[in-house]
PDB file of C-alpha atoms in Angstrom:
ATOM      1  CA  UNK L   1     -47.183-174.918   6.753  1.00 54.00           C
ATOM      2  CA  UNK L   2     -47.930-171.823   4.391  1.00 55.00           C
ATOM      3  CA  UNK L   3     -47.579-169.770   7.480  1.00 54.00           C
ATOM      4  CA  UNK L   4     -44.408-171.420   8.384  1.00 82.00           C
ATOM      5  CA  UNK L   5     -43.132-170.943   5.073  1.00 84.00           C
ATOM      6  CA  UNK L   6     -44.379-166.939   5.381  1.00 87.00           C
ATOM      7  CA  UNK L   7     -42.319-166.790   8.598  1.00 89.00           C
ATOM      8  CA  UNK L   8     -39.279-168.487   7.492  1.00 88.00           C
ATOM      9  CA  UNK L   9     -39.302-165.636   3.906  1.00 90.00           C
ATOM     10  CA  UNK L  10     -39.892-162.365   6.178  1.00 91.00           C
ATOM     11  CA  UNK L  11     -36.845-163.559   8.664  1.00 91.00           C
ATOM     12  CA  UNK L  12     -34.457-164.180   5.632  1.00 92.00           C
ATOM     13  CA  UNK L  13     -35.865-160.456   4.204  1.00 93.00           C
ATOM     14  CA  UNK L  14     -34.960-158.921   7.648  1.00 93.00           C
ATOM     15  CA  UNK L  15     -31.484-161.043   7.753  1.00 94.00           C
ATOM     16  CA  UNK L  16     -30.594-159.611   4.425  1.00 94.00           C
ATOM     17  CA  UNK L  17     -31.303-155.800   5.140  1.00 95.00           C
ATOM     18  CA  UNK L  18     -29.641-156.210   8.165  1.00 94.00           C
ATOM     19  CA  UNK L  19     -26.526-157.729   7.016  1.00 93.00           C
ATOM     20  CA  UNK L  20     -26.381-155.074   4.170  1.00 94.00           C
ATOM     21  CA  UNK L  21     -26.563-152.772   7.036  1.00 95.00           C
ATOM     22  CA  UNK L  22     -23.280-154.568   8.944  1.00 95.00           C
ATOM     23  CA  UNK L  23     -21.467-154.753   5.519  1.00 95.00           C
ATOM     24  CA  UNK L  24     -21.790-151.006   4.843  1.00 95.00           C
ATOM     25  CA  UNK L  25     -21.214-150.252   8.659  1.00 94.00           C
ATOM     26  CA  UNK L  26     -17.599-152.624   7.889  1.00 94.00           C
ATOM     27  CA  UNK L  27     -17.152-150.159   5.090  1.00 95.00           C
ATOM     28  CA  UNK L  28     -17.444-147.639   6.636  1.00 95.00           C
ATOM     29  CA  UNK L  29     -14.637-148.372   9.681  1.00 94.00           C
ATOM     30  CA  UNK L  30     -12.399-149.523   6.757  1.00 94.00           C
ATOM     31  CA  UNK L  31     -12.248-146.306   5.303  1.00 95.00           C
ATOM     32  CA  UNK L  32     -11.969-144.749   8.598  1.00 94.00           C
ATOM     33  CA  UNK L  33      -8.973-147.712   9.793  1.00 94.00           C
ATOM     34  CA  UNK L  34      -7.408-146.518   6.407  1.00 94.00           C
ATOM     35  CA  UNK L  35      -7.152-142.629   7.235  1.00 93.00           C
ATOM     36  CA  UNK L  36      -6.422-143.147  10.865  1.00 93.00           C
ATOM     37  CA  UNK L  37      -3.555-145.478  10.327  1.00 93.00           C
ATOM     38  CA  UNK L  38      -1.788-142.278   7.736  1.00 92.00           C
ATOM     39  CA  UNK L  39      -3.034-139.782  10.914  1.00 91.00           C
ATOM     40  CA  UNK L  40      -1.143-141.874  13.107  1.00 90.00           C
ATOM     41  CA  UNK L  41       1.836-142.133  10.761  1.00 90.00           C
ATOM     42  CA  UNK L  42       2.110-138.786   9.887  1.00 90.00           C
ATOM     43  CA  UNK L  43       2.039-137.812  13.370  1.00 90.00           C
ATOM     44  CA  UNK L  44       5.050-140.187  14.250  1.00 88.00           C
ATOM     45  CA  UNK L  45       7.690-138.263  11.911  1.00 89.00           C
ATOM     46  CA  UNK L  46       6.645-134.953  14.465  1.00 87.00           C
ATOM     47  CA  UNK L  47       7.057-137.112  17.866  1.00 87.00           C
ATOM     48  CA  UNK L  48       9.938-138.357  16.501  1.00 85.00           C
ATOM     49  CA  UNK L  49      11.515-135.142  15.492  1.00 84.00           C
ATOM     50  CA  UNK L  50      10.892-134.049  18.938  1.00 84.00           C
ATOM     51  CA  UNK L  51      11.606-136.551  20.660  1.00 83.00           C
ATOM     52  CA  UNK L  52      14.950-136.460  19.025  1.00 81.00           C
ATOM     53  CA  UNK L  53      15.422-132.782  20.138  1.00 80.00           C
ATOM     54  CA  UNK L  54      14.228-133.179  23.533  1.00 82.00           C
ATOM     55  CA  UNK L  55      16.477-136.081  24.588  1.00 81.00           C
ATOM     56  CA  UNK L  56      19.269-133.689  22.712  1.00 78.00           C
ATOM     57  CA  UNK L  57      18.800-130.856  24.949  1.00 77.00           C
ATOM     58  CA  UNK L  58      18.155-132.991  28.279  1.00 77.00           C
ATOM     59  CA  UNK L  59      21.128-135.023  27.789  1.00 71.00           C
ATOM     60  CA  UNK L  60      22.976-133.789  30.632  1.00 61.00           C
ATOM     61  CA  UNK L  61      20.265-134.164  32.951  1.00 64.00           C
ATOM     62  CA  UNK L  62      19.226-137.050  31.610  1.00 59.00           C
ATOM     63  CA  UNK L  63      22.784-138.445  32.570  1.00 60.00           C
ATOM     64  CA  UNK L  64      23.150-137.110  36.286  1.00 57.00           C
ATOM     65  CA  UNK L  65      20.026-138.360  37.601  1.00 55.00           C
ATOM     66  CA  UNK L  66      21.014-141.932  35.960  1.00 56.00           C
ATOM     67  CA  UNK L  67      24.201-141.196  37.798  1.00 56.00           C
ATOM     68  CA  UNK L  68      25.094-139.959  41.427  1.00 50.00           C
ATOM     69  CA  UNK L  69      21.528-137.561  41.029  1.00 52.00           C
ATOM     70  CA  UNK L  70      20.909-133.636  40.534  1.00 50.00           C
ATOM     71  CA  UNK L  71      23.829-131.865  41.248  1.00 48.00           C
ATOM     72  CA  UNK L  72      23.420-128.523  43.293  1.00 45.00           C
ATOM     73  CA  UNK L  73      22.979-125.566  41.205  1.00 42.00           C
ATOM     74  CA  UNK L  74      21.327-127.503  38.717  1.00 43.00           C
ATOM     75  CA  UNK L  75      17.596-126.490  37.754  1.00 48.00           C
ATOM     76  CA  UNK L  76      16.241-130.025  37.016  1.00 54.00           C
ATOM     77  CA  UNK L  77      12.656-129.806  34.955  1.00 69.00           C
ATOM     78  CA  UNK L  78       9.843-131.417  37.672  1.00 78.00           C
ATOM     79  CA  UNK L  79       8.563-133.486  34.423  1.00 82.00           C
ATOM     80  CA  UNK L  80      12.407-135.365  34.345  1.00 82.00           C
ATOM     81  CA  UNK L  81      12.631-135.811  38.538  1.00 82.00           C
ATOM     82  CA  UNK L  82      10.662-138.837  39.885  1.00 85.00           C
ATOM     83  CA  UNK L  83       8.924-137.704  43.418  1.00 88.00           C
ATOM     84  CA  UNK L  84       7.451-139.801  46.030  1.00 91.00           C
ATOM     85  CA  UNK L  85       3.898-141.353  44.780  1.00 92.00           C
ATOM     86  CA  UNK L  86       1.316-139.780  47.108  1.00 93.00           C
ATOM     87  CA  UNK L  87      -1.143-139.876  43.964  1.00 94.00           C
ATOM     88  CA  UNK L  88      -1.519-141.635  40.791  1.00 96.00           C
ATOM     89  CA  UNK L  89      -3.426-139.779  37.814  1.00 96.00           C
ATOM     90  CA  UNK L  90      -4.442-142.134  35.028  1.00 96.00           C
ATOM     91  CA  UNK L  91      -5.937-141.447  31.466  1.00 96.00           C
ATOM     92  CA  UNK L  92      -8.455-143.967  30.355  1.00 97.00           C
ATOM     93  CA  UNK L  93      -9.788-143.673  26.416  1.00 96.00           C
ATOM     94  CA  UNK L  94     -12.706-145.775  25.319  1.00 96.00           C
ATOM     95  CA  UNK L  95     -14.735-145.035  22.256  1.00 95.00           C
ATOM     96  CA  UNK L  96     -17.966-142.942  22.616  1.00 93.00           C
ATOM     97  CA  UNK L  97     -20.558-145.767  21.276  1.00 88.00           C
ATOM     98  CA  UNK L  98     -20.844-149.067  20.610  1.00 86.00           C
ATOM     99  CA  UNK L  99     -20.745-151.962  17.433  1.00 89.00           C
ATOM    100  CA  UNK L 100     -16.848-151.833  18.419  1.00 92.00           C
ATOM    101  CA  UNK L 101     -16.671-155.901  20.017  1.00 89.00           C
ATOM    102  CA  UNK L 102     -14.924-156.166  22.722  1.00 90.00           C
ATOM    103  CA  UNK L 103     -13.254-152.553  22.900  1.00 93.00           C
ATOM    104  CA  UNK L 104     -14.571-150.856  25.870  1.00 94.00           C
ATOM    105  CA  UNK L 105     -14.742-154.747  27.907  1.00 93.00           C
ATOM    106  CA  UNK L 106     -11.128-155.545  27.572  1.00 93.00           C
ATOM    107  CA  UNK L 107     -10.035-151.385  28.602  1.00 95.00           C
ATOM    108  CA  UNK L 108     -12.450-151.037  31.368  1.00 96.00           C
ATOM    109  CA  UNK L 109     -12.400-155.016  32.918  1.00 95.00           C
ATOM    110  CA  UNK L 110      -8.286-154.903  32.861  1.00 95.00           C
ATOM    111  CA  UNK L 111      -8.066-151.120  34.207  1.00 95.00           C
ATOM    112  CA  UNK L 112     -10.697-152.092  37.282  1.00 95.00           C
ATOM    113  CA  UNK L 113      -8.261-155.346  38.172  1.00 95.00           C
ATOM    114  CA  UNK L 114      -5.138-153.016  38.148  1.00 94.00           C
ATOM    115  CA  UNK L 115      -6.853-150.106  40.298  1.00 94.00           C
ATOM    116  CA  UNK L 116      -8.105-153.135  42.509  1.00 94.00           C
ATOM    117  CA  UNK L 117      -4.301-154.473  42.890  1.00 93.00           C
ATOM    118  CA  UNK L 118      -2.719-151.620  43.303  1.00 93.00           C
ATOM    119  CA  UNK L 119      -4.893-149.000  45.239  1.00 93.00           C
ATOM    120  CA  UNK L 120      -6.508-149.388  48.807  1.00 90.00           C
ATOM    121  CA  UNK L 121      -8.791-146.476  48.222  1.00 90.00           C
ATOM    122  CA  UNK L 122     -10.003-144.193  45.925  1.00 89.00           C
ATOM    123  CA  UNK L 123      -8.485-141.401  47.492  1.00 91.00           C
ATOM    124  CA  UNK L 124      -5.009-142.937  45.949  1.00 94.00           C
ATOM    125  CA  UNK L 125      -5.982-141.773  42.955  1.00 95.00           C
ATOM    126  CA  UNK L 126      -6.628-139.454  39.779  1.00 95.00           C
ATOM    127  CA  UNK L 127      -9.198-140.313  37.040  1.00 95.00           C
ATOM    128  CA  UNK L 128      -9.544-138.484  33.716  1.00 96.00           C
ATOM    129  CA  UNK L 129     -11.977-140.021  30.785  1.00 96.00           C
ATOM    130  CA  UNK L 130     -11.634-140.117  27.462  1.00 95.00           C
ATOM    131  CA  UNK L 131     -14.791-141.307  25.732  1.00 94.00           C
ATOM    132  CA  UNK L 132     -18.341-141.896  27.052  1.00 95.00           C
ATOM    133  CA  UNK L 133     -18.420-145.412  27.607  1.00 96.00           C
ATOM    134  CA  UNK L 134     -15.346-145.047  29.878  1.00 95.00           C
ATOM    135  CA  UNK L 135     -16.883-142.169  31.806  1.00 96.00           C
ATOM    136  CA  UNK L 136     -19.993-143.509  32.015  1.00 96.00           C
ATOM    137  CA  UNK L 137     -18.770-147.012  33.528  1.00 96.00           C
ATOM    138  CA  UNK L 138     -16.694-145.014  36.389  1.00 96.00           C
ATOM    139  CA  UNK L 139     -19.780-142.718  37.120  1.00 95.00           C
ATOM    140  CA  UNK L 140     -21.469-145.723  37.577  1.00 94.00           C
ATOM    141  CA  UNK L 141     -19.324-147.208  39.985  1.00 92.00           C
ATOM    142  CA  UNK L 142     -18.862-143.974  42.152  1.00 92.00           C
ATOM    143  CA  UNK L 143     -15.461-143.149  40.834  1.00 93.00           C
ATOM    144  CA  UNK L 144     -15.028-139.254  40.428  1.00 92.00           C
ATOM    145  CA  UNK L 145     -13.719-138.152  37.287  1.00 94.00           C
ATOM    146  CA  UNK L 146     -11.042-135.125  37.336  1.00 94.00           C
ATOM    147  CA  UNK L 147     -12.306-134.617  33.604  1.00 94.00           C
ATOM    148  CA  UNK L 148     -14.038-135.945  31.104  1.00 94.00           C
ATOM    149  CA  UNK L 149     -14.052-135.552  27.287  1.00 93.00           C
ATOM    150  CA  UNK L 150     -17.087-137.089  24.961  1.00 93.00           C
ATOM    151  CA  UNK L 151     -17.220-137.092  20.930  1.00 91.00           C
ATOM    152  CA  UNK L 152     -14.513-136.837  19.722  1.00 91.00           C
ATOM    153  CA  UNK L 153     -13.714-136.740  15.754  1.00 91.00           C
ATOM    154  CA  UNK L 154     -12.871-139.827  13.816  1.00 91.00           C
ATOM    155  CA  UNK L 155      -9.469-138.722  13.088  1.00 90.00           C
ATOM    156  CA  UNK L 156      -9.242-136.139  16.247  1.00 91.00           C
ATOM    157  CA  UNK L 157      -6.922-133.077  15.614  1.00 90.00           C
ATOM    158  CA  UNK L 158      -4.942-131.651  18.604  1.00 89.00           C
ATOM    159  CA  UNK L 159      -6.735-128.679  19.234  1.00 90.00           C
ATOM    160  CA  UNK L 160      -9.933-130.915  19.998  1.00 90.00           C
ATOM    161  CA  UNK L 161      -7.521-132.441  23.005  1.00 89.00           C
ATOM    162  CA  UNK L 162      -5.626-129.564  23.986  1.00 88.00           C
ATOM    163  CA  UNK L 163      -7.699-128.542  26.985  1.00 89.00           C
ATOM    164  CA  UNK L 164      -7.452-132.476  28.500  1.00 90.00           C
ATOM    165  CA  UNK L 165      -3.678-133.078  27.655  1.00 89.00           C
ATOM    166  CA  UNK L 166      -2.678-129.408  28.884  1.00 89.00           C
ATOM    167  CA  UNK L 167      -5.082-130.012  32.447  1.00 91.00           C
ATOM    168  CA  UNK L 168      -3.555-133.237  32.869  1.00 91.00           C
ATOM    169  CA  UNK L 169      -0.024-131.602  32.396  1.00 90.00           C
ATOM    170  CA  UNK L 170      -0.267-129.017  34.952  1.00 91.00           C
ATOM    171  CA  UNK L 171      -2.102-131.149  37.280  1.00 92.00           C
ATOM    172  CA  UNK L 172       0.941-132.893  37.631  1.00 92.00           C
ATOM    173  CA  UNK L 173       3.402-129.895  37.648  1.00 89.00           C
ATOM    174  CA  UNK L 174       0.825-128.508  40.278  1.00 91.00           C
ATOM    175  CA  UNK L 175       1.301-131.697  42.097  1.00 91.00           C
ATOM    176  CA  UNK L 176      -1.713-132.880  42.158  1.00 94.00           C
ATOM    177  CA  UNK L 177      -0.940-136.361  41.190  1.00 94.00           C
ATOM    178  CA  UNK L 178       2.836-137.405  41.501  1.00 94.00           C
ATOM    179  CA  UNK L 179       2.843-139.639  38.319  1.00 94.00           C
ATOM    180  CA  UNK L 180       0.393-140.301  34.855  1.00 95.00           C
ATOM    181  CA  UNK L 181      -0.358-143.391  33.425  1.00 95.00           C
ATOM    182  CA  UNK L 182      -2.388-143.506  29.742  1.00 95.00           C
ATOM    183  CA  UNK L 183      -4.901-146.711  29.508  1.00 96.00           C
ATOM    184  CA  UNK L 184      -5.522-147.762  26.218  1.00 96.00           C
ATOM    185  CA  UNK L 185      -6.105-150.246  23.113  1.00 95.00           C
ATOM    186  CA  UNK L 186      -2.630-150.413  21.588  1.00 94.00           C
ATOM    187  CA  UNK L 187      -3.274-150.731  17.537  1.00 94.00           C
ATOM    188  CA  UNK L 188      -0.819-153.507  16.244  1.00 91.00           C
ATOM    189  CA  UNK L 189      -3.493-154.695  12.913  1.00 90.00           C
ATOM    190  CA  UNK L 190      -6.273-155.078  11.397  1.00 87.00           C
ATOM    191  CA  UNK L 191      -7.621-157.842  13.827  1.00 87.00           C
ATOM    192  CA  UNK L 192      -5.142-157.181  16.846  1.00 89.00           C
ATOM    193  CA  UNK L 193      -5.126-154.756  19.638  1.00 91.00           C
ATOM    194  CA  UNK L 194      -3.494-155.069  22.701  1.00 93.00           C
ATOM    195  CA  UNK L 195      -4.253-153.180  26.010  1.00 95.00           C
ATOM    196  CA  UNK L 196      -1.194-150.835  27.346  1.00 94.00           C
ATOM    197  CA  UNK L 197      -0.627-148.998  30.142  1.00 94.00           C
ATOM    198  CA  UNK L 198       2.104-146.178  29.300  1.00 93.00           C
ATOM    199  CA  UNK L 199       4.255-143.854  31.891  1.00 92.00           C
ATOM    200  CA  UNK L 200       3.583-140.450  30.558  1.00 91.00           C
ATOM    201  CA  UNK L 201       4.941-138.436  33.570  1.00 91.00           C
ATOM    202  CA  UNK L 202       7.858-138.061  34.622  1.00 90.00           C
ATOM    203  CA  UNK L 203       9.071-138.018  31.213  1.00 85.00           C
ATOM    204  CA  UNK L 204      11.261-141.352  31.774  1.00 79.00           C
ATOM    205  CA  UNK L 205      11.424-142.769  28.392  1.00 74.00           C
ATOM    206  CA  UNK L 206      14.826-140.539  26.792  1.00 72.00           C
ATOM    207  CA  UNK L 207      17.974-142.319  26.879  1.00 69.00           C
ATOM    208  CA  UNK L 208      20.874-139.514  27.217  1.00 62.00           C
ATOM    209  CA  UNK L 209      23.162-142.227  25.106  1.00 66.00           C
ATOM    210  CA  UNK L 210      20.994-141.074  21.891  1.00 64.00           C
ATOM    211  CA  UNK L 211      21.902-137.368  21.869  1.00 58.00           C
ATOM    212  CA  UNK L 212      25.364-139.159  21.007  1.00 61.00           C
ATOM    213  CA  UNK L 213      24.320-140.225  17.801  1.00 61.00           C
ATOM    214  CA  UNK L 214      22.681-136.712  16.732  1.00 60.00           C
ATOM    215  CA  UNK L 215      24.950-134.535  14.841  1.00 59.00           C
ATOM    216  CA  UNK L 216      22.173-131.218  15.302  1.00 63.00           C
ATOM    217  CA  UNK L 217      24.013-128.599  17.589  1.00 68.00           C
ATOM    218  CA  UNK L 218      21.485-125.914  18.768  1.00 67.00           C
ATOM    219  CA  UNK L 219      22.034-122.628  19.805  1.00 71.00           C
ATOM    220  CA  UNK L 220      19.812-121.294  22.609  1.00 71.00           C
ATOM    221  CA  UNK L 221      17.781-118.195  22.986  1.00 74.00           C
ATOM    222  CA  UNK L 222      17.072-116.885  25.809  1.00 78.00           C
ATOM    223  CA  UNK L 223      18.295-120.026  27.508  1.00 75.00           C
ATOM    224  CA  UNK L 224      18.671-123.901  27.432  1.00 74.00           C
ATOM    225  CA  UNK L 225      16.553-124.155  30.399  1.00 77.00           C
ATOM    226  CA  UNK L 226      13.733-121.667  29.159  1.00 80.00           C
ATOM    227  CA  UNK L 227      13.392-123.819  26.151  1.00 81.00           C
ATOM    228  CA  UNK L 228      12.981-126.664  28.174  1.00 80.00           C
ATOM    229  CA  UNK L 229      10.238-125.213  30.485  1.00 81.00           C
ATOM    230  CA  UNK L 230       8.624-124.312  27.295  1.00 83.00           C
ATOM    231  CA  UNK L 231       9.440-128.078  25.340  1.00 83.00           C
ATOM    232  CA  UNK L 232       9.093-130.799  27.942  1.00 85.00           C
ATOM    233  CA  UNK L 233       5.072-129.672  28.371  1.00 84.00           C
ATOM    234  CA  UNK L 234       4.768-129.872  24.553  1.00 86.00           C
ATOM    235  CA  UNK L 235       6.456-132.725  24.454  1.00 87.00           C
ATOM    236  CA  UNK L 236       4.524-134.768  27.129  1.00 88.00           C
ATOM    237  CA  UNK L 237       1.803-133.629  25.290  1.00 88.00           C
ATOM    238  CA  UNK L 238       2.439-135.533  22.153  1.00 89.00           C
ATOM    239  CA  UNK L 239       2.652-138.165  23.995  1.00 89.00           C
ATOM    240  CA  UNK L 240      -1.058-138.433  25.430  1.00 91.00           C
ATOM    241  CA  UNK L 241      -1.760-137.069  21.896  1.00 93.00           C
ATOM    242  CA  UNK L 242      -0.193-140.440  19.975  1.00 93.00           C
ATOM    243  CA  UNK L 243      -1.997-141.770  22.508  1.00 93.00           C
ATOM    244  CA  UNK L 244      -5.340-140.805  21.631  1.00 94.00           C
ATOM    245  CA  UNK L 245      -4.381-141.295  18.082  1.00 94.00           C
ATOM    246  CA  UNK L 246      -3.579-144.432  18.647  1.00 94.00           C
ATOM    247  CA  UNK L 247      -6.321-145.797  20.722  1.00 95.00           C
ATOM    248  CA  UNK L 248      -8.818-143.928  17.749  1.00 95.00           C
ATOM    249  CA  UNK L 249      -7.204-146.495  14.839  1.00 95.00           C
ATOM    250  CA  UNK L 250      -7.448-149.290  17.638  1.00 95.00           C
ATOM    251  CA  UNK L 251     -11.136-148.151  17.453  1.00 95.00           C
ATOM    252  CA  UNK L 252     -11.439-148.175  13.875  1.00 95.00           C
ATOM    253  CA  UNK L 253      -9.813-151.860  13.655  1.00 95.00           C
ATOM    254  CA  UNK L 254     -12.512-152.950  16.261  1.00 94.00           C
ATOM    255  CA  UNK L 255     -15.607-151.843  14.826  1.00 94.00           C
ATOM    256  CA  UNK L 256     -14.188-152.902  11.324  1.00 95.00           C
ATOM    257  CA  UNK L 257     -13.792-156.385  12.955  1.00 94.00           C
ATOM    258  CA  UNK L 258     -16.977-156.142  15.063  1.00 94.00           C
ATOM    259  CA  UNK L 259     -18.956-155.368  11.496  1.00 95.00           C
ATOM    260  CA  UNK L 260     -17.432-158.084   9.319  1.00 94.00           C
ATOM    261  CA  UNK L 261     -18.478-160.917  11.894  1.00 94.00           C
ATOM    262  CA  UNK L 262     -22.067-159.745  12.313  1.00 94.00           C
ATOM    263  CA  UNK L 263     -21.921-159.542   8.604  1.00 95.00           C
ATOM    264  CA  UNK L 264     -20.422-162.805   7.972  1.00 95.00           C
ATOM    265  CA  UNK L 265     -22.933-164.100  10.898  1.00 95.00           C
ATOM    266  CA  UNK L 266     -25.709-162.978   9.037  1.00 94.00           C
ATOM    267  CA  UNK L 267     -24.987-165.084   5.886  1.00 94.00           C
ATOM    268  CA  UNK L 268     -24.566-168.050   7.905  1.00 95.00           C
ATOM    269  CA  UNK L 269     -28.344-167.365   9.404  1.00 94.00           C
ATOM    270  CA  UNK L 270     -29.485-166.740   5.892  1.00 94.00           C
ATOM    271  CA  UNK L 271     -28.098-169.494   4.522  1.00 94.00           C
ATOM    272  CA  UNK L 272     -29.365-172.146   7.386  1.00 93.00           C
ATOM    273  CA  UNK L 273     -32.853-170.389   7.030  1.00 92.00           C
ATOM    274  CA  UNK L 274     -33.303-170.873   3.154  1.00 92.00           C
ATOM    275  CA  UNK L 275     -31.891-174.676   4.011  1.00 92.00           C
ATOM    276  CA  UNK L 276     -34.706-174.428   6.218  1.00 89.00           C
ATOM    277  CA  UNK L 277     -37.426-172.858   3.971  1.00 89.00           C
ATOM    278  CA  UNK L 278     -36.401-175.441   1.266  1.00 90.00           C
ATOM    279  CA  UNK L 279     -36.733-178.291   3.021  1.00 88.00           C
ATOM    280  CA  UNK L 280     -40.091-176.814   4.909  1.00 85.00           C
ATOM    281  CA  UNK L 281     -41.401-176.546   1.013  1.00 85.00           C
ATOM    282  CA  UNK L 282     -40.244-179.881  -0.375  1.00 86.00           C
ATOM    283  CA  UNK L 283     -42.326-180.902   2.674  1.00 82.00           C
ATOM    284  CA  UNK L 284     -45.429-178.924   1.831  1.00 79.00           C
ATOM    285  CA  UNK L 285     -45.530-180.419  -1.746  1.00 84.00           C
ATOM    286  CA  UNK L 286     -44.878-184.186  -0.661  1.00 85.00           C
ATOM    287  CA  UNK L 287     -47.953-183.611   1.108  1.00 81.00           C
ATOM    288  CA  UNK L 288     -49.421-181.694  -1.712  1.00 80.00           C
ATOM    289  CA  UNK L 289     -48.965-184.664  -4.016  1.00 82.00           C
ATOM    290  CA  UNK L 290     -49.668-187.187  -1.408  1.00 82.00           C
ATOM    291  CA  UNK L 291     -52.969-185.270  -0.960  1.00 76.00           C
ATOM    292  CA  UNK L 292     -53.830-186.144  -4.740  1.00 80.00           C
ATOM    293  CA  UNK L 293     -52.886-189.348  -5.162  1.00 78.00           C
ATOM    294  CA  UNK L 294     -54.818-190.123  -1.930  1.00 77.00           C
ATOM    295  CA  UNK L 295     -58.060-188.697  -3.650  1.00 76.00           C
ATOM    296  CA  UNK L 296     -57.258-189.844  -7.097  1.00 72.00           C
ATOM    297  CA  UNK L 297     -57.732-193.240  -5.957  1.00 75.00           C
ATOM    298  CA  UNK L 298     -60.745-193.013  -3.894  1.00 74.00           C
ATOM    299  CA  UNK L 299     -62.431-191.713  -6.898  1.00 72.00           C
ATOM    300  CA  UNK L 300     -61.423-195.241  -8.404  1.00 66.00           C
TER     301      UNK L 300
END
């Protein structure tokens, strides 16, 4: 019983240093959640604002290929003209580690169904990795990676991305996939992601009836179209960019989350083993007294 009693002591010790552990792990995500969410706001006045001028200057194009198509004469930007699919190039972000819950599952299990449904072969197309879980899983499962990119920053800064979001750019100017899909953890709250899969090439997502409600003109140097040569890149860009930024305070959320249950999991084991240890000593001094009384009265 003493033994027993040992046992039951050392288990509670260990529960308690572990779940002091998982509460300053939670802490730790929560102050991270908190600076990624401002990241991700800040970040959204700058899409915005260029969103706002890129629709602006595309209007017209924007308009004739919702029409009758590109007129002769016209130079039409390749990341506004849909193609024929010969390839598909997706962008898949996971996090790097774990103690995030289900995270990586729900990314990687939904993104192998969709590549199942709607791809014969491998050879159909394009993978690029963000995060080492990700990565790691496709390696596993003989899918080649275009690129991969491993550790990044809790609150990632452009210039750590700008190599992945400018390759995946020119890999589809240079045709080598015909359109680019970014996989990710959407962040909605706290305690809700949701998985999306966004169109991030051809740019498909202005509507030429905005520039209607702007009251910017622009003036153009050299040239409308050289700005827009320059732009449209930049501006596909920040789209895989929010992306990432994004998918980062998803991240956050989830390992906040992931914490506070093994946290809260670990008071409910602490508090069922010192039921436990109570009831194993009320036990050991029944018998204790038992034990006495027994030899009290044989001495009689």
């Amino acid at each position: 019983m003493a033994a027993s009693l040992n046992e039951i002591k050392q288990r509670i010790a260990s529960t308690k240093k572990t779940s002091q552990i998982t509460n300053a792990m939670q802490m730790v995500s929560a102050a991270k959640l908190t600076k990624s969410e401002a990241h991700s706001k800040q970040f959204q006045v700058y899409a915005n604002k260029v969103r706002e001028i890129v629709t602006h200057l595309t209007a017209q194009q924007l308009s004739d290929l919702a029409g009758s198509g590109p007129r002769d004469g016209v130079n039409y930007n390749s990341m506004l003209v849909s193609r024929p699919v010969k390839r598909t190039g997706y962008i898949v972000i996971t996090s790097d580690g774990g103690l995030v819950g289900g995270y990586n599952s729900s990314i990687l299990k939904q993104m192998m169904t969709m590549l199942e449904e709607d791809h014969a072969q491998n050879e159909e197309y394009v993978m690029i990795a963000i995060g080492a879980t990700g990565a790691d899983f496709f390696k596993t499962r003989g899918i080649k990676l275009a690129y991969e990119l491993r550790n990044l920053s809790d609150q990632p800064s452009f210039d750590e991305v700008r190599k992945i979001v400018t390759l995946a750019t020119t890999m589809y100017q240079n045709e080598v996939f015909d359109e680019l899909y970014v996989c990710y953890n959407h962040h909605i709250n706290s305690l809700t992601s949701q998985f999306r899969v966004e169109k991030m090439l051809p740019i498909s997502d202005l509507d030429p009836e905005e520039a209607e409600s702007y009251e910017q003109e622009y003036l153009f140097e050299p040239s409308r179209e050289a700005i827009l040569n320059q732009l449209l890149p930049q501006y596909a860009e920040s789209l895989i960019y929010g992306a990432i930024v994004d998918a980062k305070t998803a991240e956050h959320a989830a390992g906040m989350t992931a914490m506070k249950t093994a946290t809260d999991n670990a008071k409910n084991i602490i508090g069922d083993l010192t039921i436990s240890y109570n009831r194993a000593r009320q036990g050991a001094i029944t018998q204790e007294i038992t034990e006495i009384v027994a030899g009290a009265s044989a001495l009689e």
